[in-house]
Every structure is written in structure tokens, then in C-alpha cells.
PDB file of C-alpha atoms in Angstrom:
ATOM      1  CA  UNK Z   1     -35.312 -20.582  12.057  1.00  0.00           C
ATOM      2  CA  UNK Z   2     -34.493 -20.771   8.373  1.00  0.00           C
ATOM      3  CA  UNK Z   3     -35.742 -23.632   6.144  1.00  0.00           C
ATOM      4  CA  UNK Z   4     -32.541 -23.619   4.013  1.00  0.00           C
ATOM      5  CA  UNK Z   5     -29.561 -25.994   4.016  1.00  0.00           C
ATOM      6  CA  UNK Z   6     -26.193 -26.621   2.466  1.00  0.00           C
ATOM      7  CA  UNK Z   7     -25.319 -29.880   0.918  1.00  0.00           C
ATOM      8  CA  UNK Z   8     -22.710 -31.404  -1.367  1.00  0.00           C
ATOM      9  CA  UNK Z   9     -21.535 -34.497  -3.257  1.00  0.00           C
ATOM     10  CA  UNK Z  10     -18.558 -35.522  -5.146  1.00  0.00           C
ATOM     11  CA  UNK Z  11     -18.543 -37.702  -8.242  1.00  0.00           C
ATOM     12  CA  UNK Z  12     -15.260 -39.184  -9.663  1.00  0.00           C
ATOM     13  CA  UNK Z  13     -15.697 -38.592 -13.268  1.00  0.00           C
ATOM     14  CA  UNK Z  14     -12.619 -40.612 -14.265  1.00  0.00           C
ATOM     15  CA  UNK Z  15     -14.032 -43.690 -12.658  1.00  0.00           C
ATOM     16  CA  UNK Z  16     -17.771 -42.874 -13.158  1.00  0.00           C
ATOM     17  CA  UNK Z  17     -18.337 -43.604  -9.401  1.00  0.00           C
ATOM     18  CA  UNK Z  18     -19.222 -41.647  -6.263  1.00  0.00           C
ATOM     19  CA  UNK Z  19     -16.090 -40.452  -4.496  1.00  0.00           C
ATOM     20  CA  UNK Z  20     -16.464 -42.129  -1.072  1.00  0.00           C
ATOM     21  CA  UNK Z  21     -14.127 -41.183   1.725  1.00  0.00           C
ATOM     22  CA  UNK Z  22     -13.208 -37.814   0.545  1.00  0.00           C
ATOM     23  CA  UNK Z  23     -12.423 -35.188   3.279  1.00  0.00           C
ATOM     24  CA  UNK Z  24     -14.229 -31.950   3.157  1.00  0.00           C
ATOM     25  CA  UNK Z  25     -13.658 -28.872   5.175  1.00  0.00           C
ATOM     26  CA  UNK Z  26     -16.223 -25.983   5.515  1.00  0.00           C
ATOM     27  CA  UNK Z  27     -15.126 -22.479   6.312  1.00  0.00           C
ATOM     28  CA  UNK Z  28     -16.989 -19.093   6.573  1.00  0.00           C
ATOM     29  CA  UNK Z  29     -15.258 -15.693   5.955  1.00  0.00           C
ATOM     30  CA  UNK Z  30     -15.533 -13.554   8.994  1.00  0.00           C
ATOM     31  CA  UNK Z  31     -13.950 -10.076   8.988  1.00  0.00           C
ATOM     32  CA  UNK Z  32     -11.630 -11.057   6.227  1.00  0.00           C
ATOM     33  CA  UNK Z  33     -10.332 -14.408   7.731  1.00  0.00           C
ATOM     34  CA  UNK Z  34     -11.708 -17.922   7.240  1.00  0.00           C
ATOM     35  CA  UNK Z  35     -13.359 -19.523  10.194  1.00  0.00           C
ATOM     36  CA  UNK Z  36     -13.318 -23.335  10.287  1.00  0.00           C
ATOM     37  CA  UNK Z  37     -16.849 -24.633  10.757  1.00  0.00           C
ATOM     38  CA  UNK Z  38     -16.583 -28.317  10.158  1.00  0.00           C
ATOM     39  CA  UNK Z  39     -14.926 -31.247   8.681  1.00  0.00           C
ATOM     40  CA  UNK Z  40     -16.641 -34.404   7.158  1.00  0.00           C
ATOM     41  CA  UNK Z  41     -16.044 -37.335   4.779  1.00  0.00           C
ATOM     42  CA  UNK Z  42     -18.285 -38.372   1.970  1.00  0.00           C
ATOM     43  CA  UNK Z  43     -20.080 -41.711   2.327  1.00  0.00           C
ATOM     44  CA  UNK Z  44     -20.036 -44.608  -0.239  1.00  0.00           C
ATOM     45  CA  UNK Z  45     -22.467 -42.555  -2.152  1.00  0.00           C
ATOM     46  CA  UNK Z  46     -20.149 -39.481  -2.410  1.00  0.00           C
ATOM     47  CA  UNK Z  47     -22.437 -37.642  -0.135  1.00  0.00           C
ATOM     48  CA  UNK Z  48     -22.303 -36.444   3.393  1.00  0.00           C
ATOM     49  CA  UNK Z  49     -24.530 -38.222   5.892  1.00  0.00           C
ATOM     50  CA  UNK Z  50     -26.157 -34.982   6.825  1.00  0.00           C
ATOM     51  CA  UNK Z  51     -26.457 -31.501   5.499  1.00  0.00           C
ATOM     52  CA  UNK Z  52     -23.263 -29.367   6.047  1.00  0.00           C
ATOM     53  CA  UNK Z  53     -25.359 -26.494   7.484  1.00  0.00           C
ATOM     54  CA  UNK Z  54     -28.933 -26.104   8.487  1.00  0.00           C
ATOM     55  CA  UNK Z  55     -31.147 -24.226  10.865  1.00  0.00           C
ATOM     56  CA  UNK Z  56     -29.902 -21.348  12.831  1.00  0.00           C
ATOM     57  CA  UNK Z  57     -26.258 -21.822  11.943  1.00  0.00           C
ATOM     58  CA  UNK Z  58     -27.102 -21.524   8.152  1.00  0.00           C
ATOM     59  CA  UNK Z  59     -26.711 -17.849   7.596  1.00  0.00           C
ATOM     60  CA  UNK Z  60     -26.162 -15.535   4.748  1.00  0.00           C
ATOM     61  CA  UNK Z  61     -22.521 -14.971   4.055  1.00  0.00           C
ATOM     62  CA  UNK Z  62     -19.482 -16.060   2.049  1.00  0.00           C
ATOM     63  CA  UNK Z  63     -18.292 -19.672   2.552  1.00  0.00           C
ATOM     64  CA  UNK Z  64     -15.662 -22.040   1.236  1.00  0.00           C
ATOM     65  CA  UNK Z  65     -15.675 -25.749   0.721  1.00  0.00           C
ATOM     66  CA  UNK Z  66     -12.244 -27.335   0.683  1.00  0.00           C
ATOM     67  CA  UNK Z  67     -12.288 -30.661  -1.091  1.00  0.00           C
ATOM     68  CA  UNK Z  68      -9.021 -32.781  -0.201  1.00  0.00           C
ATOM     69  CA  UNK Z  69      -8.970 -34.228  -3.630  1.00  0.00           C
ATOM     70  CA  UNK Z  70      -5.257 -35.179  -3.537  1.00  0.00           C
ATOM     71  CA  UNK Z  71      -5.638 -37.599  -0.561  1.00  0.00           C
ATOM     72  CA  UNK Z  72      -8.688 -39.151  -2.271  1.00  0.00           C
ATOM     73  CA  UNK Z  73      -6.950 -39.537  -5.556  1.00  0.00           C
ATOM     74  CA  UNK Z  74      -3.777 -41.067  -3.983  1.00  0.00           C
ATOM     75  CA  UNK Z  75      -5.780 -43.507  -1.948  1.00  0.00           C
ATOM     76  CA  UNK Z  76      -7.546 -44.750  -5.188  1.00  0.00           C
ATOM     77  CA  UNK Z  77      -4.437 -44.910  -7.371  1.00  0.00           C
ATOM     78  CA  UNK Z  78      -5.343 -41.927  -9.698  1.00  0.00           C
ATOM     79  CA  UNK Z  79      -3.037 -39.176  -8.366  1.00  0.00           C
ATOM     80  CA  UNK Z  80      -0.182 -39.262 -10.968  1.00  0.00           C
ATOM     81  CA  UNK Z  81       3.181 -37.868 -10.254  1.00  0.00           C
ATOM     82  CA  UNK Z  82       4.189 -35.520  -7.431  1.00  0.00           C
ATOM     83  CA  UNK Z  83       3.412 -32.766  -7.232  1.00  0.00           C
ATOM     84  CA  UNK Z  84      -0.193 -33.405  -7.830  1.00  0.00           C
ATOM     85  CA  UNK Z  85      -1.857 -31.368 -10.456  1.00  0.00           C
ATOM     86  CA  UNK Z  86      -4.915 -31.178  -8.031  1.00  0.00           C
ATOM     87  CA  UNK Z  87      -4.613 -31.552  -4.470  1.00  0.00           C
ATOM     88  CA  UNK Z  88      -6.947 -29.263  -2.275  1.00  0.00           C
ATOM     89  CA  UNK Z  89      -9.798 -27.713  -4.194  1.00  0.00           C
ATOM     90  CA  UNK Z  90     -11.343 -24.591  -2.595  1.00  0.00           C
ATOM     91  CA  UNK Z  91     -14.677 -23.545  -3.903  1.00  0.00           C
ATOM     92  CA  UNK Z  92     -15.902 -20.109  -2.615  1.00  0.00           C
ATOM     93  CA  UNK Z  93     -19.400 -19.144  -2.903  1.00  0.00           C
ATOM     94  CA  UNK Z  94     -21.963 -16.701  -1.347  1.00  0.00           C
ATOM     95  CA  UNK Z  95     -25.231 -17.468   0.356  1.00  0.00           C
ATOM     96  CA  UNK Z  96     -27.686 -14.533   0.092  1.00  0.00           C
ATOM     97  CA  UNK Z  97     -30.809 -16.312   1.290  1.00  0.00           C
ATOM     98  CA  UNK Z  98     -30.613 -18.841   4.007  1.00  0.00           C
ATOM     99  CA  UNK Z  99     -34.198 -20.111   3.464  1.00  0.00           C
ATOM    100  CA  UNK Z 100     -33.042 -21.671   0.245  1.00  0.00           C
ATOM    101  CA  UNK Z 101     -31.250 -25.149  -0.383  1.00  0.00           C
ATOM    102  CA  UNK Z 102     -27.732 -24.488  -1.672  1.00  0.00           C
ATOM    103  CA  UNK Z 103     -26.213 -27.749  -3.213  1.00  0.00           C
ATOM    104  CA  UNK Z 104     -22.577 -27.359  -4.229  1.00  0.00           C
ATOM    105  CA  UNK Z 105     -21.459 -30.649  -5.926  1.00  0.00           C
ATOM    106  CA  UNK Z 106     -17.846 -31.366  -7.322  1.00  0.00           C
ATOM    107  CA  UNK Z 107     -17.243 -33.380 -10.489  1.00  0.00           C
ATOM    108  CA  UNK Z 108     -13.598 -34.581  -9.986  1.00  0.00           C
ATOM    109  CA  UNK Z 109     -11.004 -36.309 -12.099  1.00  0.00           C
ATOM    110  CA  UNK Z 110      -7.103 -36.252 -11.483  1.00  0.00           C
ATOM    111  CA  UNK Z 111      -6.601 -33.353 -14.026  1.00  0.00           C
ATOM    112  CA  UNK Z 112      -9.984 -31.437 -13.797  1.00  0.00           C
ATOM    113  CA  UNK Z 113     -13.015 -30.416 -11.886  1.00  0.00           C
ATOM    114  CA  UNK Z 114     -16.333 -28.544 -12.105  1.00  0.00           C
ATOM    115  CA  UNK Z 115     -19.019 -27.305  -9.769  1.00  0.00           C
ATOM    116  CA  UNK Z 116     -22.364 -25.665 -10.208  1.00  0.00           C
ATOM    117  CA  UNK Z 117     -25.251 -24.664  -7.969  1.00  0.00           C
ATOM    118  CA  UNK Z 118     -27.211 -27.952  -7.966  1.00  0.00           C
ATOM    119  CA  UNK Z 119     -30.692 -28.674  -6.459  1.00  0.00           C
TER     120      UNK Z 119
END
């Protein structure tokens, strides 16, 4: 069994606070199509309560995290006018070594975002 894991968290850079209650879907690319793996919501600290993937189900491959930013921004009065500038934010990344920790955070505001490989 691999020792690696996949984690994420979301920070609202417009408010300077964790983005609690934001819905995140995880997919894996399989034969050119996206396979839905799971869906979670961030807790009050902007994190998930458990790693998104760990153990035997955490394998090398291409993955996507879909952050449902529009719903979160609407619920917090930060969305702006329709159509939203940012709604669902997909982040596509590859896992080469499932024995490592891959942390994919999202820094979010109503009009921009960034990500990086964290620790």
C-alpha cells in the first residue's frame, strides 16, 4: 500500500478567511474520459475532513479537482453579476509517484484564483 495522499484546502483571499462549505468534486482521467471519484465540502477551516485519496485508491494518473466557486461566492455575497466571472474552477494535475503527499490548494477571490503544489 502506498504511503501517499491527496489533500486540498481553499482560502478566500478577498475576505482573508478559509472558504468553508465549498463543494469540491474529484475526477480521474480514464481512457480519455473523466471518472467521478468523490465529492466533498470544505469544513470551517477551508479543508476537507480527510484526505481526498490515500492508500490503494491513490494511484499514479491524471486527476481533476472541480471547485464549485460560484455557489460558494453567491452564498457569501461575493459573486457579482450574472454570468459569474468564476463559477466552476477545474484544476488538472498529474500524479507520478503515489508514495508522495500531493497537496493542491486553491486561493480564491471573485475575479481570480491561483494554485500550487503545496506540502
